[in-house]
Amino acid sequence: MIKHTSYFDDKVQSLGFATDTKPASVGVMAAGEYRFGTEAAERMEVITGALTVLLPGQSNWETFSAGQGFDVPENSHFDLKVTTNTAYLCTYG
Amino acid sequence: MIKHTSYFDDKVQSLGFATDTKPASVGVMAAGEYRFGTEAAERMEVITGALTVLLPGQSNWETFSAGQGFDVPENSHFDLKVTTNTAYLCTYG
């Protein structure tokens, strides 16, 4: 089953599904600033565009472009600045 | 704006958006067999999973896995066999 979810007034939308090994989602973020919380640990990979992220415990924002990714610990949160429509893959756990 | 579209009884779902250069969509296909028509030329790239495709004018099916992709000419169609949930990026034109 594929689960469509909208966040932040439809400015972030995702399609949740199960890969052969982990739960995952692909999604798109429009330009904006967002804060996400995590339950399981997450691996975020940029497909197109770029994500500028402030990871938990960090004081510097880092920008990740297409083909790059970052990890977010479980039970934490991360802040994002998005300047162009950005597609991403997130895998959980 | 991000446009959610469902096909084949929700077994294929996509999120349409504009990259800096081209229209695009990210999507997920559940296991199944599908035929898609094209208007503009399309570049399909597999993000997770695999797509087995019969391209127009071809007699052999080809399988593309994560990180691989294929091109479909404009105003044509292509057939897909999907055996596992597969996420993809499609760019148009």
mmCIF file with all atom_site columns, C-alpha atoms in Angstrom:
data_model
loop_
_atom_site.group_PDB
_atom_site.id
_atom_site.type_symbol
_atom_site.label_atom_id
_atom_site.label_alt_id
_atom_site.label_comp_id
_atom_site.label_asym_id
_atom_site.label_entity_id
_atom_site.label_seq_id
_atom_site.pdbx_PDB_ins_code
_atom_site.Cartn_x
_atom_site.Cartn_y
_atom_site.Cartn_z
_atom_site.occupancy
_atom_site.B_iso_or_equiv
_atom_site.pdbx_formal_charge
_atom_site.auth_seq_id
_atom_site.auth_comp_id
_atom_site.auth_asym_id
_atom_site.auth_atom_id
_atom_site.pdbx_PDB_model_num
ATOM 1   C CA . MET A 1 1  ? 0.000  0.000  0.000   1.00 0.00 ? 1  MET A CA 1
ATOM 2   C CA . ILE A 1 2  ? 1.181  3.532  -0.829  1.00 0.00 ? 2  ILE A CA 1
ATOM 3   C CA . LYS A 1 3  ? 0.249  6.231  1.694   1.00 0.00 ? 3  LYS A CA 1
ATOM 4   C CA . HIS A 1 4  ? 0.029  9.884  0.592   1.00 0.00 ? 4  HIS A CA 1
ATOM 5   C CA . THR A 1 5  ? 0.577  12.451 3.352   1.00 0.00 ? 5  THR A CA 1
ATOM 6   C CA . SER A 1 6  ? 0.549  16.267 3.204   1.00 0.00 ? 6  SER A CA 1
ATOM 7   C CA . TYR A 1 7  ? 2.275  18.581 5.673   1.00 0.00 ? 7  TYR A CA 1
ATOM 8   C CA . PHE A 1 8  ? 2.579  22.357 6.090   1.00 0.00 ? 8  PHE A CA 1
ATOM 9   C CA . ASP A 1 9  ? -0.446 23.271 3.951   1.00 0.00 ? 9  ASP A CA 1
ATOM 10  C CA . ASP A 1 10 ? 0.538  20.864 1.160   1.00 0.00 ? 10 ASP A CA 1
ATOM 11  C CA . LYS A 1 11 ? 3.998  22.458 0.832   1.00 0.00 ? 11 LYS A CA 1
ATOM 12  C CA . VAL A 1 12 ? 5.517  19.108 1.805   1.00 0.00 ? 12 VAL A CA 1
ATOM 13  C CA . GLN A 1 13 ? 3.968  15.906 0.482   1.00 0.00 ? 13 GLN A CA 1
ATOM 14  C CA . SER A 1 14 ? 5.147  12.327 0.765   1.00 0.00 ? 14 SER A CA 1
ATOM 15  C CA . LEU A 1 15 ? 4.331  8.844  -0.475  1.00 0.00 ? 15 LEU A CA 1
ATOM 16  C CA . GLY A 1 16 ? 4.969  6.206  2.161   1.00 0.00 ? 16 GLY A CA 1
ATOM 17  C CA . PHE A 1 17 ? 5.773  2.636  1.159   1.00 0.00 ? 17 PHE A CA 1
ATOM 18  C CA . ALA A 1 18 ? 7.765  -0.419 2.224   1.00 0.00 ? 18 ALA A CA 1
ATOM 19  C CA . THR A 1 19 ? 11.005 -1.310 0.483   1.00 0.00 ? 19 THR A CA 1
ATOM 20  C CA . ASP A 1 20 ? 12.270 -4.904 0.696   1.00 0.00 ? 20 ASP A CA 1
ATOM 21  C CA . THR A 1 21 ? 14.097 -4.017 3.907   1.00 0.00 ? 21 THR A CA 1
ATOM 22  C CA . LYS A 1 22 ? 12.737 -0.831 5.535   1.00 0.00 ? 22 LYS A CA 1
ATOM 23  C CA . PRO A 1 23 ? 9.808  1.541  5.608   1.00 0.00 ? 23 PRO A CA 1
ATOM 24  C CA . ALA A 1 24 ? 10.468 4.518  3.356   1.00 0.00 ? 24 ALA A CA 1
ATOM 25  C CA . SER A 1 25 ? 8.908  7.520  1.717   1.00 0.00 ? 25 SER A CA 1
ATOM 26  C CA . VAL A 1 26 ? 9.602  9.661  -1.279  1.00 0.00 ? 26 VAL A CA 1
ATOM 27  C CA . GLY A 1 27 ? 8.440  13.206 -1.167  1.00 0.00 ? 27 GLY A CA 1
ATOM 28  C CA . VAL A 1 28 ? 8.674  16.749 -2.387  1.00 0.00 ? 28 VAL A CA 1
ATOM 29  C CA . MET A 1 29 ? 9.264  19.912 -0.377  1.00 0.00 ? 29 MET A CA 1
ATOM 30  C CA . ALA A 1 30 ? 8.425  23.330 -1.780  1.00 0.00 ? 30 ALA A CA 1
ATOM 31  C CA . ALA A 1 31 ? 10.532 26.344 -0.805  1.00 0.00 ? 31 ALA A CA 1
ATOM 32  C CA . GLY A 1 32 ? 10.114 27.143 2.885   1.00 0.00 ? 32 GLY A CA 1
ATOM 33  C CA . GLU A 1 33 ? 11.373 26.422 6.387   1.00 0.00 ? 33 GLU A CA 1
ATOM 34  C CA . TYR A 1 34 ? 10.269 23.300 8.231   1.00 0.00 ? 34 TYR A CA 1
ATOM 35  C CA . ARG A 1 35 ? 10.877 21.388 11.439  1.00 0.00 ? 35 ARG A CA 1
ATOM 36  C CA . PHE A 1 36 ? 10.416 17.632 11.489  1.00 0.00 ? 36 PHE A CA 1
ATOM 37  C CA . GLY A 1 37 ? 10.438 15.296 14.463  1.00 0.00 ? 37 GLY A CA 1
ATOM 38  C CA . THR A 1 38 ? 11.681 11.714 14.255  1.00 0.00 ? 38 THR A CA 1
ATOM 39  C CA . GLU A 1 39 ? 10.526 8.554  16.001  1.00 0.00 ? 39 GLU A CA 1
ATOM 40  C CA . ALA A 1 40 ? 12.783 5.986  14.330  1.00 0.00 ? 40 ALA A CA 1
ATOM 41  C CA . ALA A 1 41 ? 16.162 7.080  13.041  1.00 0.00 ? 41 ALA A CA 1
ATOM 42  C CA . GLU A 1 42 ? 15.923 8.512  9.494   1.00 0.00 ? 42 GLU A CA 1
ATOM 43  C CA . ARG A 1 43 ? 18.191 8.584  6.459   1.00 0.00 ? 43 ARG A CA 1
ATOM 44  C CA . MET A 1 44 ? 17.309 11.494 4.160   1.00 0.00 ? 44 MET A CA 1
ATOM 45  C CA . GLU A 1 45 ? 18.662 11.472 0.595   1.00 0.00 ? 45 GLU A CA 1
ATOM 46  C CA . VAL A 1 46 ? 18.209 14.346 -1.841  1.00 0.00 ? 46 VAL A CA 1
ATOM 47  C CA . ILE A 1 47 ? 16.949 13.245 -5.279  1.00 0.00 ? 47 ILE A CA 1
ATOM 48  C CA . THR A 1 48 ? 16.645 16.674 -6.940  1.00 0.00 ? 48 THR A CA 1
ATOM 49  C CA . GLY A 1 49 ? 17.128 20.164 -5.510  1.00 0.00 ? 49 GLY A CA 1
ATOM 50  C CA . ALA A 1 50 ? 18.837 20.759 -2.157  1.00 0.00 ? 50 ALA A CA 1
ATOM 51  C CA . LEU A 1 51 ? 18.128 20.673 1.581   1.00 0.00 ? 51 LEU A CA 1
ATOM 52  C CA . THR A 1 52 ? 19.847 22.946 4.089   1.00 0.00 ? 52 THR A CA 1
ATOM 53  C CA . VAL A 1 53 ? 19.573 21.260 7.478   1.00 0.00 ? 53 VAL A CA 1
ATOM 54  C CA . LEU A 1 54 ? 20.341 22.013 11.109  1.00 0.00 ? 54 LEU A CA 1
ATOM 55  C CA . LEU A 1 55 ? 20.838 18.610 12.694  1.00 0.00 ? 55 LEU A CA 1
ATOM 56  C CA . PRO A 1 56 ? 20.248 17.989 16.415  1.00 0.00 ? 56 PRO A CA 1
ATOM 57  C CA . GLY A 1 57 ? 23.176 19.130 18.556  1.00 0.00 ? 57 GLY A CA 1
ATOM 58  C CA . GLN A 1 58 ? 24.753 21.020 15.661  1.00 0.00 ? 58 GLN A CA 1
ATOM 59  C CA . SER A 1 59 ? 25.209 24.780 15.391  1.00 0.00 ? 59 SER A CA 1
ATOM 60  C CA . ASN A 1 60 ? 26.052 24.924 11.678  1.00 0.00 ? 60 ASN A CA 1
ATOM 61  C CA . TRP A 1 61 ? 23.555 24.537 8.886   1.00 0.00 ? 61 TRP A CA 1
ATOM 62  C CA . GLU A 1 62 ? 24.698 22.098 6.148   1.00 0.00 ? 62 GLU A CA 1
ATOM 63  C CA . THR A 1 63 ? 23.452 21.943 2.557   1.00 0.00 ? 63 THR A CA 1
ATOM 64  C CA . PHE A 1 64 ? 22.953 18.616 0.792   1.00 0.00 ? 64 PHE A CA 1
ATOM 65  C CA . SER A 1 65 ? 22.345 18.412 -2.967  1.00 0.00 ? 65 SER A CA 1
ATOM 66  C CA . ALA A 1 66 ? 21.140 15.684 -5.320  1.00 0.00 ? 66 ALA A CA 1
ATOM 67  C CA . GLY A 1 67 ? 22.823 12.392 -4.517  1.00 0.00 ? 67 GLY A CA 1
ATOM 68  C CA . GLN A 1 68 ? 23.817 13.455 -1.015  1.00 0.00 ? 68 GLN A CA 1
ATOM 69  C CA . GLY A 1 69 ? 22.176 12.522 2.276   1.00 0.00 ? 69 GLY A CA 1
ATOM 70  C CA . PHE A 1 70 ? 22.205 12.832 6.022   1.00 0.00 ? 70 PHE A CA 1
ATOM 71  C CA . ASP A 1 71 ? 21.165 10.835 9.060   1.00 0.00 ? 71 ASP A CA 1
ATOM 72  C CA . VAL A 1 72 ? 18.884 11.973 11.870  1.00 0.00 ? 72 VAL A CA 1
ATOM 73  C CA . PRO A 1 73 ? 18.837 10.092 15.202  1.00 0.00 ? 73 PRO A CA 1
ATOM 74  C CA . GLU A 1 74 ? 15.628 8.593  16.567  1.00 0.00 ? 74 GLU A CA 1
ATOM 75  C CA . ASN A 1 75 ? 13.399 10.643 18.878  1.00 0.00 ? 75 ASN A CA 1
ATOM 76  C CA . SER A 1 76 ? 14.887 13.965 17.815  1.00 0.00 ? 76 SER A CA 1
ATOM 77  C CA . HIS A 1 77 ? 14.104 16.722 15.347  1.00 0.00 ? 77 HIS A CA 1
ATOM 78  C CA . PHE A 1 78 ? 15.750 18.585 12.492  1.00 0.00 ? 78 PHE A CA 1
ATOM 79  C CA . ASP A 1 79 ? 15.190 21.963 10.867  1.00 0.00 ? 79 ASP A CA 1
ATOM 80  C CA . LEU A 1 80 ? 15.190 22.505 7.142   1.00 0.00 ? 80 LEU A CA 1
ATOM 81  C CA . LYS A 1 81 ? 15.560 25.497 4.855   1.00 0.00 ? 81 LYS A CA 1
ATOM 82  C CA . VAL A 1 82 ? 14.437 24.772 1.291   1.00 0.00 ? 82 VAL A CA 1
ATOM 83  C CA . THR A 1 83 ? 14.961 27.306 -1.500  1.00 0.00 ? 83 THR A CA 1
ATOM 84  C CA . THR A 1 84 ? 13.822 25.254 -4.508  1.00 0.00 ? 84 THR A CA 1
ATOM 85  C CA . ASN A 1 85 ? 11.386 22.373 -4.994  1.00 0.00 ? 85 ASN A CA 1
ATOM 86  C CA . THR A 1 86 ? 13.282 19.385 -3.639  1.00 0.00 ? 86 THR A CA 1
ATOM 87  C CA . ALA A 1 87 ? 12.535 15.687 -4.004  1.00 0.00 ? 87 ALA A CA 1
ATOM 88  C CA . TYR A 1 88 ? 13.874 13.320 -1.354  1.00 0.00 ? 88 TYR A CA 1
ATOM 89  C CA . LEU A 1 89 ? 13.932 9.712  -0.238  1.00 0.00 ? 89 LEU A CA 1
ATOM 90  C CA . CYS A 1 90 ? 13.615 8.983  3.470   1.00 0.00 ? 90 CYS A CA 1
ATOM 91  C CA . THR A 1 91 ? 14.251 5.545  4.945   1.00 0.00 ? 91 THR A CA 1
ATOM 92  C CA . TYR A 1 92 ? 13.278 4.762  8.531   1.00 0.00 ? 92 TYR A CA 1
ATOM 93  C CA . GLY A 1 93 ? 14.990 2.608  11.154  1.00 0.00 ? 93 GLY A CA 1
ATOM 94  C CA . MET B 1 1  ? 2.772  23.611 -6.178  1.00 0.00 ? 1  MET B CA 1
ATOM 95  C CA . ILE B 1 2  ? 2.999  19.831 -5.637  1.00 0.00 ? 2  ILE B CA 1
ATOM 96  C CA . LYS B 1 3  ? 0.373  17.723 -7.460  1.00 0.00 ? 3  LYS B CA 1
ATOM 97  C CA . HIS B 1 4  ? -0.561 14.273 -6.124  1.00 0.00 ? 4  HIS B CA 1
ATOM 98  C CA . THR B 1 5  ? -1.931 11.843 -8.719  1.00 0.00 ? 5  THR B CA 1
ATOM 99  C CA . SER B 1 6  ? -3.110 8.229  -8.338  1.00 0.00 ? 6  SER B CA 1
ATOM 100 C CA . TYR B 1 7  ? -3.264 5.650  -11.120 1.00 0.00 ? 7  TYR B CA 1
ATOM 101 C CA . PHE B 1 8  ? -4.359 2.008  -11.385 1.00 0.00 ? 8  PHE B CA 1
ATOM 102 C CA . ASP B 1 9  ? -6.501 1.968  -8.215  1.00 0.00 ? 9  ASP B CA 1
ATOM 103 C CA . ASP B 1 10 ? -3.817 3.760  -6.142  1.00 0.00 ? 10 ASP B CA 1
ATOM 104 C CA . LYS B 1 11 ? -1.203 1.135  -7.030  1.00 0.00 ? 11 LYS B CA 1
ATOM 105 C CA . VAL B 1 12 ? 0.824  3.883  -8.699  1.00 0.00 ? 12 VAL B CA 1
ATOM 106 C CA . GLN B 1 13 ? 0.995  7.323  -7.113  1.00 0.00 ? 13 GLN B CA 1
ATOM 107 C CA . SER B 1 14 ? 3.045  10.355 -8.038  1.00 0.00 ? 14 SER B CA 1
ATOM 108 C CA . LEU B 1 15 ? 3.911  13.826 -6.801  1.00 0.00 ? 15 LEU B CA 1
ATOM 109 C CA . GLY B 1 16 ? 4.331  16.289 -9.650  1.00 0.00 ? 16 GLY B CA 1
ATOM 110 C CA . PHE B 1 17 ? 6.532  19.340 -9.246  1.00 0.00 ? 17 PHE B CA 1
ATOM 111 C CA . ALA B 1 18 ? 8.843  21.667 -11.163 1.00 0.00 ? 18 ALA B CA 1
ATOM 112 C CA . THR B 1 19 ? 12.592 21.369 -10.832 1.00 0.00 ? 19 THR B CA 1
ATOM 113 C CA . ASP B 1 20 ? 14.771 24.374 -11.730 1.00 0.00 ? 20 ASP B CA 1
ATOM 114 C CA . THR B 1 21 ? 14.890 23.143 -15.318 1.00 0.00 ? 21 THR B CA 1
ATOM 115 C CA . LYS B 1 22 ? 12.067 20.680 -16.119 1.00 0.00 ? 22 LYS B CA 1
ATOM 116 C CA . PRO B 1 23 ? 8.731  19.376 -14.940 1.00 0.00 ? 23 PRO B CA 1
ATOM 117 C CA . ALA B 1 24 ? 9.206  16.215 -12.916 1.00 0.00 ? 24 ALA B CA 1
ATOM 118 C CA . SER B 1 25 ? 7.494  13.765 -10.632 1.00 0.00 ? 25 SER B CA 1
ATOM 119 C CA . VAL B 1 26 ? 8.544  11.325 -7.983  1.00 0.00 ? 26 VAL B CA 1
ATOM 120 C CA . GLY B 1 27 ? 6.371  8.352  -7.425  1.00 0.00 ? 27 GLY B CA 1
ATOM 121 C CA . VAL B 1 28 ? 5.900  4.845  -6.147  1.00 0.00 ? 28 VAL B CA 1
ATOM 122 C CA . MET B 1 29 ? 4.671  1.788  -8.023  1.00 0.00 ? 29 MET B CA 1
ATOM 123 C CA . ALA B 1 30 ? 3.353  -1.268 -6.211  1.00 0.00 ? 30 ALA B CA 1
ATOM 124 C CA . ALA B 1 31 ? 3.871  -4.741 -7.711  1.00 0.00 ? 31 ALA B CA 1
ATOM 125 C CA . GLY B 1 32 ? 1.884  -5.096 -10.912 1.00 0.00 ? 32 GLY B CA 1
ATOM 126 C CA . GLU B 1 33 ? 1.896  -4.617 -14.671 1.00 0.00 ? 33 GLU B CA 1
ATOM 127 C CA . TYR B 1 34 ? 1.247  -1.186 -16.165 1.00 0.00 ? 34 TYR B CA 1
ATOM 128 C CA . ARG B 1 35 ? 1.182  0.624  -19.488 1.00 0.00 ? 35 ARG B CA 1
ATOM 129 C CA . PHE B 1 36 ? 1.962  4.328  -19.596 1.00 0.00 ? 36 PHE B CA 1
ATOM 130 C CA . GLY B 1 37 ? 1.609  6.737  -22.501 1.00 0.00 ? 37 GLY B CA 1
ATOM 131 C CA . THR B 1 38 ? 3.908  9.701  -22.987 1.00 0.00 ? 38 THR B CA 1
ATOM 132 C CA . GLU B 1 39 ? 3.262  13.163 -24.363 1.00 0.00 ? 39 GLU B CA 1
ATOM 133 C CA . ALA B 1 40 ? 6.662  14.782 -23.844 1.00 0.00 ? 40 ALA B CA 1
ATOM 134 C CA . ALA B 1 41 ? 9.761  12.578 -23.832 1.00 0.00 ? 41 ALA B CA 1
ATOM 135 C CA . GLU B 1 42 ? 10.402 11.080 -20.381 1.00 0.00 ? 42 GLU B CA 1
ATOM 136 C CA . ARG B 1 43 ? 13.489 10.093 -18.412 1.00 0.00 ? 43 ARG B CA 1
ATOM 137 C CA . MET B 1 44 ? 12.653 7.482  -15.774 1.00 0.00 ? 44 MET B CA 1
ATOM 138 C CA . GLU B 1 45 ? 15.161 6.853  -12.977 1.00 0.00 ? 45 GLU B CA 1
ATOM 139 C CA . VAL B 1 46 ? 14.762 4.130  -10.373 1.00 0.00 ? 46 VAL B CA 1
ATOM 140 C CA . ILE B 1 47 ? 15.305 5.353  -6.784  1.00 0.00 ? 47 ILE B CA 1
ATOM 141 C CA . THR B 1 48 ? 14.579 2.094  -4.925  1.00 0.00 ? 48 THR B CA 1
ATOM 142 C CA . GLY B 1 49 ? 13.355 -1.249 -6.209  1.00 0.00 ? 49 GLY B CA 1
ATOM 143 C CA . ALA B 1 50 ? 13.395 -2.165 -9.911  1.00 0.00 ? 50 ALA B CA 1
ATOM 144 C CA . LEU B 1 51 ? 11.413 -1.628 -13.113 1.00 0.00 ? 51 LEU B CA 1
ATOM 145 C CA . THR B 1 52 ? 11.258 -4.162 -15.932 1.00 0.00 ? 52 THR B CA 1
ATOM 146 C CA . VAL B 1 53 ? 10.281 -2.271 -19.070 1.00 0.00 ? 53 VAL B CA 1
ATOM 147 C CA . LEU B 1 54 ? 9.361  -2.993 -22.673 1.00 0.00 ? 54 LEU B CA 1
ATOM 148 C CA . LEU B 1 55 ? 10.285 0.163  -24.549 1.00 0.00 ? 55 LEU B CA 1
ATOM 149 C CA . PRO B 1 56 ? 8.560  1.168  -27.805 1.00 0.00 ? 56 PRO B CA 1
ATOM 150 C CA . GLY B 1 57 ? 9.932  -0.718 -30.795 1.00 0.00 ? 57 GLY B CA 1
ATOM 151 C CA . GLN B 1 58 ? 11.805 -3.183 -28.592 1.00 0.00 ? 58 GLN B CA 1
ATOM 152 C CA . SER B 1 59 ? 11.093 -6.897 -28.277 1.00 0.00 ? 59 SER B CA 1
ATOM 153 C CA . ASN B 1 60 ? 13.186 -7.536 -25.140 1.00 0.00 ? 60 ASN B CA 1
ATOM 154 C CA . TRP B 1 61 ? 12.184 -6.539 -21.649 1.00 0.00 ? 61 TRP B CA 1
ATOM 155 C CA . GLU B 1 62 ? 14.972 -4.782 -19.703 1.00 0.00 ? 62 GLU B CA 1
ATOM 156 C CA . THR B 1 63 ? 15.276 -4.455 -15.931 1.00 0.00 ? 63 THR B CA 1
ATOM 157 C CA . PHE B 1 64 ? 16.555 -1.272 -14.314 1.00 0.00 ? 64 PHE B CA 1
ATOM 158 C CA . SER B 1 65 ? 17.487 -1.112 -10.627 1.00 0.00 ? 65 SER B CA 1
ATOM 159 C CA . ALA B 1 66 ? 18.187 1.702  -8.164  1.00 0.00 ? 66 ALA B CA 1
ATOM 160 C CA . GLY B 1 67 ? 20.417 4.333  -9.739  1.00 0.00 ? 67 GLY B CA 1
ATOM 161 C CA . GLN B 1 68 ? 19.632 3.227  -13.292 1.00 0.00 ? 68 GLN B CA 1
ATOM 162 C CA . GLY B 1 69 ? 17.266 4.832  -15.773 1.00 0.00 ? 69 GLY B CA 1
ATOM 163 C CA . PHE B 1 70 ? 15.799 4.766  -19.248 1.00 0.00 ? 70 PHE B CA 1
ATOM 164 C CA . ASP B 1 71 ? 14.401 7.184  -21.797 1.00 0.00 ? 71 ASP B CA 1
ATOM 165 C CA . VAL B 1 72 ? 11.003 7.010  -23.464 1.00 0.00 ? 72 VAL B CA 1
ATOM 166 C CA . PRO B 1 73 ? 10.308 9.012  -26.645 1.00 0.00 ? 73 PRO B CA 1
ATOM 167 C CA . GLU B 1 74 ? 7.489  11.531 -26.801 1.00 0.00 ? 74 GLU B CA 1
ATOM 168 C CA . ASN B 1 75 ? 4.023  10.459 -27.977 1.00 0.00 ? 75 ASN B CA 1
ATOM 169 C CA . SER B 1 76 ? 4.660  6.768  -27.338 1.00 0.00 ? 76 SER B CA 1
ATOM 170 C CA . HIS B 1 77 ? 4.006  4.248  -24.593 1.00 0.00 ? 77 HIS B CA 1
ATOM 171 C CA . PHE B 1 78 ? 5.925  1.799  -22.461 1.00 0.00 ? 78 PHE B CA 1
ATOM 172 C CA . ASP B 1 79 ? 4.970  -1.322 -20.539 1.00 0.00 ? 79 ASP B CA 1
ATOM 173 C CA . LEU B 1 80 ? 6.202  -2.073 -17.044 1.00 0.00 ? 80 LEU B CA 1
ATOM 174 C CA . LYS B 1 81 ? 6.406  -5.172 -14.867 1.00 0.00 ? 81 LYS B CA 1
ATOM 175 C CA . VAL B 1 82 ? 6.991  -4.342 -11.199 1.00 0.00 ? 82 VAL B CA 1
ATOM 176 C CA . THR B 1 83 ? 7.678  -7.093 -8.662  1.00 0.00 ? 83 THR B CA 1
ATOM 177 C CA . THR B 1 84 ? 8.474  -4.976 -5.572  1.00 0.00 ? 84 THR B CA 1
ATOM 178 C CA . ASN B 1 85 ? 7.448  -1.508 -4.390  1.00 0.00 ? 85 ASN B CA 1
ATOM 179 C CA . THR B 1 86 ? 9.531  0.803  -6.548  1.00 0.00 ? 86 THR B CA 1
ATOM 180 C CA . ALA B 1 87 ? 10.205 4.512  -6.163  1.00 0.00 ? 87 ALA B CA 1
ATOM 181 C CA . TYR B 1 88 ? 11.138 6.494  -9.267  1.00 0.00 ? 88 TYR B CA 1
ATOM 182 C CA . LEU B 1 89 ? 11.912 9.968  -10.551 1.00 0.00 ? 89 LEU B CA 1
ATOM 183 C CA . CYS B 1 90 ? 10.491 10.986 -13.918 1.00 0.00 ? 90 CYS B CA 1
ATOM 184 C CA . THR B 1 91 ? 11.586 14.142 -15.733 1.00 0.00 ? 91 THR B CA 1
ATOM 185 C CA . TYR B 1 92 ? 9.646  15.415 -18.716 1.00 0.00 ? 92 TYR B CA 1
ATOM 186 C CA . GLY B 1 93 ? 10.851 17.073 -21.932 1.00 0.00 ? 93 GLY B CA 1
#
